[in-house]
């Protein structure tokens, strides 16, 4: 089975520009998550989709971040306008059922975002 | 609040020697604990998980971890390091809030020398 796919793998943009990250979860996985790791910090939860609905978006840092999952398949995370502190690695993960304690997530390789 | 603390940011070992990566957790409930690994330019891969079954958990690639409630620890070990084990390792706790959220430690980078 194909894994979780993220692209681009790297993105370098200027402060003030817009960037859109995409995540394709494993086919059939209803749960999709976004996490990020900013430089020198731990990986932190951003939000969780169940199908196309936002189950938990408590980790979204501010209103410059917009996540969507139209049709309950792939998801996009848009940063507009990007700031220097948004630089980091953005991870996407998916899981099949609510019981992640038993199954764990499957993570993608991440998108490394650099804002200059 | 649930959290994990990884006690070492870097650990260096020689190939063939044992590996010990330390993790302490804080939780008011019986926690669900995980170890993930990230190799360069790869995604986060689940090594093993503890979900209140056996306290000694065996994972992939010869790694194992022991849940010790009295010490609030979940250290990751491997008897003999391989060069391919060089990576960053994350101790993770799952939040028992009804939502599927993971809380990561700050990571331990394992360096393996020949």
Tab-separated table of N, CA and C in Angstrom, chain A residues 1 15 38 46 52 59 62 68 81 89 94 97 103-106 112:
chain	number	residue	atom	x	y	z
A	1	UNK	N	0.860	-1.181	0.000
A	1	UNK	CA	0.000	0.000	0.000
A	1	UNK	C	0.895	1.229	0.000
A	15	UNK	N	9.275	36.019	3.015
A	15	UNK	CA	8.323	36.511	4.005
A	15	UNK	C	7.220	37.287	3.300
A	38	UNK	N	9.183	23.268	14.411
A	38	UNK	CA	9.976	24.450	14.116
A	38	UNK	C	11.376	24.233	14.660
A	46	UNK	N	-0.936	20.171	15.101
A	46	UNK	CA	-1.638	21.320	14.547
A	46	UNK	C	-3.137	21.069	14.503
A	52	UNK	N	-13.855	14.990	6.080
A	52	UNK	CA	-13.618	16.392	5.696
A	52	UNK	C	-13.819	17.363	6.846
A	59	UNK	N	-4.241	23.167	17.817
A	59	UNK	CA	-2.823	23.455	17.680
A	59	UNK	C	-2.474	24.458	16.596
A	62	UNK	N	-2.209	30.406	14.448
A	62	UNK	CA	-2.906	31.684	14.254
A	62	UNK	C	-3.708	31.613	12.959
A	68	UNK	N	-7.525	22.540	4.849
A	68	UNK	CA	-8.755	22.058	4.222
A	68	UNK	C	-8.589	20.601	3.832
A	81	UNK	N	-0.128	35.386	5.184
A	81	UNK	CA	1.216	35.437	4.602
A	81	UNK	C	2.213	34.732	5.502
A	89	UNK	N	9.569	21.943	9.684
A	89	UNK	CA	9.135	20.772	8.933
A	89	UNK	C	7.690	20.475	9.308
A	94	UNK	N	-1.764	9.840	8.810
A	94	UNK	CA	-3.134	9.344	8.708
A	94	UNK	C	-3.292	8.060	9.501
A	97	UNK	N	-8.555	4.178	11.957
A	97	UNK	CA	-9.650	4.146	12.906
A	97	UNK	C	-9.357	5.083	14.060
A	103	UNK	N	-2.999	1.296	16.935
A	103	UNK	CA	-2.413	1.195	15.609
A	103	UNK	C	-1.321	2.210	15.349
A	104	UNK	N	-1.370	3.312	16.008
A	104	UNK	CA	-0.406	4.360	15.696
A	104	UNK	C	-0.753	5.053	14.400
A	105	UNK	N	-0.032	6.066	14.109
A	105	UNK	CA	-0.205	6.785	12.857
A	105	UNK	C	0.790	6.265	11.827
A	106	UNK	N	0.545	6.630	10.562
A	106	UNK	CA	1.548	6.526	9.515
A	106	UNK	C	1.881	7.943	9.092
A	112	UNK	N	9.726	20.483	4.252
A	112	UNK	CA	10.599	21.441	4.933
A	112	UNK	C	10.335	22.816	4.351
